[in-house]
Coordinates of C-alpha atoms and ligand atoms in Angstrom, one line a residue:
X1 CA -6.5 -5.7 13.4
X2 CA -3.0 -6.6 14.6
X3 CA -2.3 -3.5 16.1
X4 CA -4.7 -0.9 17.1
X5 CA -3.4 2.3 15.1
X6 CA -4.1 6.3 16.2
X7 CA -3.5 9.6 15.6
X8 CA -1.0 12.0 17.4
X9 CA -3.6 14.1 17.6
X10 CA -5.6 11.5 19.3
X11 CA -3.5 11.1 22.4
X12 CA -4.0 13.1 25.0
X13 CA -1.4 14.3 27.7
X14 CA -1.2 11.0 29.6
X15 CA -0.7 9.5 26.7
X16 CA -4.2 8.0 26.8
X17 CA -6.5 7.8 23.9
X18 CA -10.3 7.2 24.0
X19 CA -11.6 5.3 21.1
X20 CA -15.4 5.3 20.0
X21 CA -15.4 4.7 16.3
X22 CA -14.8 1.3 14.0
X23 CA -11.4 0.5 16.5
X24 CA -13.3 1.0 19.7
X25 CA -16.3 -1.8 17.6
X26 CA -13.5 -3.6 16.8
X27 CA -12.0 -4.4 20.4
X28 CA -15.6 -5.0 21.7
X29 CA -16.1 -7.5 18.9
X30 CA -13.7 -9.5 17.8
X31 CA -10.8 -9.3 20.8
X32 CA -12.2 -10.3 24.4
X33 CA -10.5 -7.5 26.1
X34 CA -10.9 -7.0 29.6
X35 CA -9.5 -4.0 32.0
X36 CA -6.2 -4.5 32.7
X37 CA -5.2 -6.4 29.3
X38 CA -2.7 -4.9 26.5
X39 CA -2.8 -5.0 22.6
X40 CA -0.1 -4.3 20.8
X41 CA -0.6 -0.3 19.1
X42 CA 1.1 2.4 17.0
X43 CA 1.1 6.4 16.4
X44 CA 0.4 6.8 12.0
X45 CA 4.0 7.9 11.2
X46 CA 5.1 7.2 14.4
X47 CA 6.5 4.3 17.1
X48 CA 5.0 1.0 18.0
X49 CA 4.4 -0.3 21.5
X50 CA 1.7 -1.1 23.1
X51 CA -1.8 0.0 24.7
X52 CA -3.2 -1.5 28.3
X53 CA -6.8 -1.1 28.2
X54 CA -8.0 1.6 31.1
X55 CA -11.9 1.2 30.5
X56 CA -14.0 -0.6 28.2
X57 CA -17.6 -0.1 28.2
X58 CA -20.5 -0.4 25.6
X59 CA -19.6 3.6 24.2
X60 CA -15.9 3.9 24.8
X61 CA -12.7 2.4 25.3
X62 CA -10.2 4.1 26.9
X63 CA -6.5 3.0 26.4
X64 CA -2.8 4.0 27.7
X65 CA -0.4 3.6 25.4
X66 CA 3.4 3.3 26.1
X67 CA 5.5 3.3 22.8
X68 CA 9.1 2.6 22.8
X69 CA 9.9 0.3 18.7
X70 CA 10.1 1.7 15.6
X71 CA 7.7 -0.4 12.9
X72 CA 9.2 -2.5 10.8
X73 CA 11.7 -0.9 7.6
X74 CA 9.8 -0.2 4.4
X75 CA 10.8 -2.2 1.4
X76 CA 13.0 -0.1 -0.5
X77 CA 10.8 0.2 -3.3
X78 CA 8.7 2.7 -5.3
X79 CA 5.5 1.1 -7.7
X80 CA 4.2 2.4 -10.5
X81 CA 0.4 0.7 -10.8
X82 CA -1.6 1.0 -13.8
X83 CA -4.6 1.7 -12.0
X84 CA -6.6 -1.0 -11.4
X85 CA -10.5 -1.6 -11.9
X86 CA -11.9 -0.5 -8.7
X87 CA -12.2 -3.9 -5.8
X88 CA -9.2 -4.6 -7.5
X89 CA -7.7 -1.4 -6.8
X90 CA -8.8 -1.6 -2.7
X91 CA -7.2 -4.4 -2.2
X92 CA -4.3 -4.4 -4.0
X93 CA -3.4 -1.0 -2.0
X94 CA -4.2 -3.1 1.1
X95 CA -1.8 -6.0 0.5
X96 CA 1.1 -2.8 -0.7
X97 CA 0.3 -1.7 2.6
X98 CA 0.8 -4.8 4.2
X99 CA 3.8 -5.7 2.3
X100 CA 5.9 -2.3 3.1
X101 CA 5.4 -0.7 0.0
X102 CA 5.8 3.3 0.6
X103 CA 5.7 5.4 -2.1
X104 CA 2.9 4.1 -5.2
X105 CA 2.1 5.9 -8.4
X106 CA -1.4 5.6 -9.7
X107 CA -1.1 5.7 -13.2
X108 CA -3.4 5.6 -16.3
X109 CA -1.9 3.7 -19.1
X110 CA -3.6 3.3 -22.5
X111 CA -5.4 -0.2 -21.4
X112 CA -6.7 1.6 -18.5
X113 CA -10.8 2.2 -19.0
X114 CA -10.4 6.3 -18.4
X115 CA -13.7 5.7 -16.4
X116 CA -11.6 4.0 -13.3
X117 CA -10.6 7.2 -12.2
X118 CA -14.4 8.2 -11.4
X119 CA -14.7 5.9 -8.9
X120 CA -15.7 6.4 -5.2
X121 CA -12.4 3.7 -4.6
X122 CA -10.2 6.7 -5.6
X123 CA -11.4 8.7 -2.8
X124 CA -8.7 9.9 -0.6
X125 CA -10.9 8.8 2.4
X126 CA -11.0 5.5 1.1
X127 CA -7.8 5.0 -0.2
X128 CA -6.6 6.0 3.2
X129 CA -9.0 3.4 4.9
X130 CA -7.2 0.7 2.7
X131 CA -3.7 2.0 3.8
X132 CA -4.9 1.9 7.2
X133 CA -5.9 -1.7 7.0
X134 CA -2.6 -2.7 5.8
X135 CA -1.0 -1.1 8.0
X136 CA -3.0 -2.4 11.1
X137 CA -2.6 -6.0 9.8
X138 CA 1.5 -6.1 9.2
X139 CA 1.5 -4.0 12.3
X140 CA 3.1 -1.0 11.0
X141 CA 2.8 2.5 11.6
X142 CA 4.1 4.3 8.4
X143 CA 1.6 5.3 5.8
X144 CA 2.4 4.9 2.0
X145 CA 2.1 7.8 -0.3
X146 CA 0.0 7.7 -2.8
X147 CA 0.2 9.5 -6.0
X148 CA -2.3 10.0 -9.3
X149 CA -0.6 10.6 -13.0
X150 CA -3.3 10.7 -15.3
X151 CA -0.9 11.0 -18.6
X152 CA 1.3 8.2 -19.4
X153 CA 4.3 10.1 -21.8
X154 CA 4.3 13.4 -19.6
X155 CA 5.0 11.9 -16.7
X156 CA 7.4 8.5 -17.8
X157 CA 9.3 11.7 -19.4
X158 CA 9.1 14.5 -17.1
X159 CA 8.8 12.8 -13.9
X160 CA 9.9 9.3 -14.0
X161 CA 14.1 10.1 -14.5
X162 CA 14.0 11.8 -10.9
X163 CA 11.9 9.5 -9.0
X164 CA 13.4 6.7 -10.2
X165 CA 16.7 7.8 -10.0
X166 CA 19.6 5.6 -8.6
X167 CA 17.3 2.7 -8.5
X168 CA 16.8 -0.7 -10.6
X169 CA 14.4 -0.2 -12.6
X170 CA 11.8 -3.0 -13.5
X171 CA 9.0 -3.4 -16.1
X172 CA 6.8 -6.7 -15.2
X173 CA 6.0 -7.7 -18.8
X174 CA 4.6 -11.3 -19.5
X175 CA 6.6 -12.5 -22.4
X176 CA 10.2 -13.5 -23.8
X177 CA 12.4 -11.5 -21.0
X178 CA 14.4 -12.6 -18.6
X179 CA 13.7 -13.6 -15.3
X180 CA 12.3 -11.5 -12.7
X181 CA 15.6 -11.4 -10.4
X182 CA 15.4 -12.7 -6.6
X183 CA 16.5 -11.3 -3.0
X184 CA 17.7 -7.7 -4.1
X185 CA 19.4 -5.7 -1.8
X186 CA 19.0 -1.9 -3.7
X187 CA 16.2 0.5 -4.5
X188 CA 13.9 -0.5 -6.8
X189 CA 10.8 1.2 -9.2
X190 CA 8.9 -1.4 -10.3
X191 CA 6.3 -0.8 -12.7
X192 CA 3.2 -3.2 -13.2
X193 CA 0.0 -3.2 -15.9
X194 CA -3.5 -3.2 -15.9
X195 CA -5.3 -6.3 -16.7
X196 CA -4.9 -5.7 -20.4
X197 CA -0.8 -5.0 -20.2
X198 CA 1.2 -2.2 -21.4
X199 CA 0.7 -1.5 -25.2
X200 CA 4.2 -1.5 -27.1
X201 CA 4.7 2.1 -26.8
X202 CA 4.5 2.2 -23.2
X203 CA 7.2 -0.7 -23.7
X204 CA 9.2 1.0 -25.1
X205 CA 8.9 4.7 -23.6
X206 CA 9.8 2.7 -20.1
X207 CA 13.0 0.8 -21.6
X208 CA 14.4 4.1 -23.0
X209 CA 14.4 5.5 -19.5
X210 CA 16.4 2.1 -18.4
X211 CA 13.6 0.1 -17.4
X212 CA 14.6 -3.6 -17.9
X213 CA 11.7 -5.6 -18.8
X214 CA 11.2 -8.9 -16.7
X215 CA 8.5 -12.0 -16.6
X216 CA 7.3 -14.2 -14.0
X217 CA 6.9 -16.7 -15.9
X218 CA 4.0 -18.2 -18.6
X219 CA 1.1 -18.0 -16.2
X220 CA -0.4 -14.3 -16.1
X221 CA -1.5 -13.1 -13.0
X222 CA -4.0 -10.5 -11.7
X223 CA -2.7 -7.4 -11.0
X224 CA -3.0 -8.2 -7.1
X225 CA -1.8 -11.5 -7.1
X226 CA 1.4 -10.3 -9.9
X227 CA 2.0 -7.2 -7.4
X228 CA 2.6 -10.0 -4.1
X229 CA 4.2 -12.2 -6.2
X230 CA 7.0 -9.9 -7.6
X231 CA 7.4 -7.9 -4.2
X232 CA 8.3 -11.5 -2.3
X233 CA 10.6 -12.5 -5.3
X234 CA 12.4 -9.5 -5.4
X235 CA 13.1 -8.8 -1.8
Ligands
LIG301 N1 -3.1 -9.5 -20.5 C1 -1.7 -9.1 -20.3 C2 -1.3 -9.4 -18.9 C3 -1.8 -8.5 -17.9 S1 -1.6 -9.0 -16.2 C4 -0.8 -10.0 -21.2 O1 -1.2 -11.1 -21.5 O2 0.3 -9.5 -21.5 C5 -1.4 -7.5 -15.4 C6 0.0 -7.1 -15.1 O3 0.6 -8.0 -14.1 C7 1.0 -7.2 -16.3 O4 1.0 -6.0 -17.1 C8 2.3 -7.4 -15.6 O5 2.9 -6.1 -15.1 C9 2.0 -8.2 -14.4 N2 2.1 -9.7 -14.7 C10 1.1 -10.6 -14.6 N3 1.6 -11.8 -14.9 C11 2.9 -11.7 -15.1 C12 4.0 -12.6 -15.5 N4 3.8 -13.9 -15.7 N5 5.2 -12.0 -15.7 C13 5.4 -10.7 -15.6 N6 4.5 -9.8 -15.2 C14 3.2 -10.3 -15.0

C-alpha cells in the first residue's frame, strides 16, 4: 500500500479520518508508524497529499489528511478484455489499475468459457477491491470504470463506433501483422483476447470498424502479461 486511499464520505470536518478496517491492519502491520509520522494518501476520485497519523492504537487509527496534488494522468486509453478466467481476471484488473488504464470493457468473445461470468471474481465488491489495490500501489486516486458486454456482434456494432471514436484503434492479434507501434501520443481502444484468441469472425467484425490488427511478436503471452506488455510499448 503506497498510499493509504479513503472515501469523501470518510473524512470528517477536520479533515480527519478514523480507519478500523483492512487499512487501519495494514498500517499496524506492515508500516512502523508512530504518532506524529505522515504517509502519503488520496480521496477515490479525488486529490493526493498526505496523512500525519493523530493516534494509533490496537482498534483505530486516526489520521489528518492535508491534500493539495492531483494523481497522476490516466493513460489515454480505453481496453476491450475478453474476459479472462477468474485469478487471471483479478489481477489483470489490478495491474490496469496500476498502469492508468480508465475505462475497461469486459467482454465475452466466442473462446470465452460462458461459465467465467459466474464467478464470485466478477463481483462488483471484488472487482472494486482489485481497482483499489491498483490504485493504492501506483498511488493514484482515480478509479477505472468497468463495464460488462456479454454479446460480441451487438455490441462491436452498436456500441463500439461511439466509444471508440476519434481514437486508434488496435486489435492485438498473434500472427503475420505489423508491429505493435511504440510511444503514441493519441487516444487509443485497444482490444485484447482470451487465452484461446479471437476466432476469425471477431477478426474481421473488429477490422471493419477500423481496428488495425497488430503482433507483439512470435512469443504469445498470457493475457496479463500481453495487457503490461502492450500498454508500456504503446505509451
Ligand atoms: N492462443 C492464441 C493467443 C492467445 S494470447 C493464439 O495463439 O493466437 C491472449 C491474447 O493476448 C491474444 O488474443 C492477444 O490479444 C494477446 N497477445 C498475446 N501474445 C501476443 C503477441 N505475441 N502479439 C499480439 N498479441 C498477443
Amino acid at each position: 500500500m503506497n498510499l493509504l486511499l479513503v472515501n469523501n464520505a470518510e473524512i470528517n470536518q477536520e479533515q480527519q479520518v478514523r480507519l478500523t478496517d483492512r487499512r487501519h491492519q495494514h498500517l499496524l502491520q506492515v508500516h512502523n508508524l508512530q504518532v506524529g509520522d505522515r504517509l502519503q494518501a488520496g480521496v477515490l476520485n479525488g486529490q493526493c497529499g498526505e496523512a500525519l497519523i493523530l493516534e494509533h492504537q490496537q482498534e483505530h487509527t486516526l489520521v489528518q489528511l492535508s491534500l493539495t496534488r492531483n494523481p497522476p494522468p490516466p493513460l489515454p486509453v480505453t481496453l476491450l478484455l475478453a474476459l479472462p478466467r477468474p485469478r487471471m481476471l483479478a489481477r489483470s484488473l489490478e495491474h490496469l489499475s496500476t498502469l492508468g488504464v480508465k475505462k475497461i470493457v469486459l467482454l465475452q468473445t466466442a473462446r470465452v468459457e460462458k461459465s467465467y461470468w459466474q464467478s464470485p471474481e466478477l463481483k462488483t465488491e471484488k472487482v472494486h477491491q482489485h481497482l483499489l489495490l491498483g490504485l493504492e500501489q501506483a498511488k493514484d486516486t482515480l478509479l477505472p470504470e468497468v463495464i460488462y458486454r456479454q454479446r460480441f456482434k451487438p455490441f462491436v456494432e452498436d456500441e463500439l463506433p461511439q466509444l471508440s471514436d476519434g481514437s486508434r484503434k488496435l486489435l492485438a492479434h498473434p500472427g503475420n501483422y505489423p508491429d505493435c507501434p511504440r510511444g503514441l501520443n493519441e487516444q487509443v481502444t485497444l482490444a485484447i483476447g482470451p487465452e484461446g484468441g479471437f476466432v476469425d469472425f471477431e477478426v474481421e467484425l473488429l477490422q471493419q470498424q477500423g481496428f488495425e490488427a497488430v503482433q507483439l511478436g512470435e512469443r504469445i503471452l498470457r493475457v496479463e502479461t500481453a495487457v503490461t506488455a502492450l500498454l508500456s510499448r504503446l505509451f
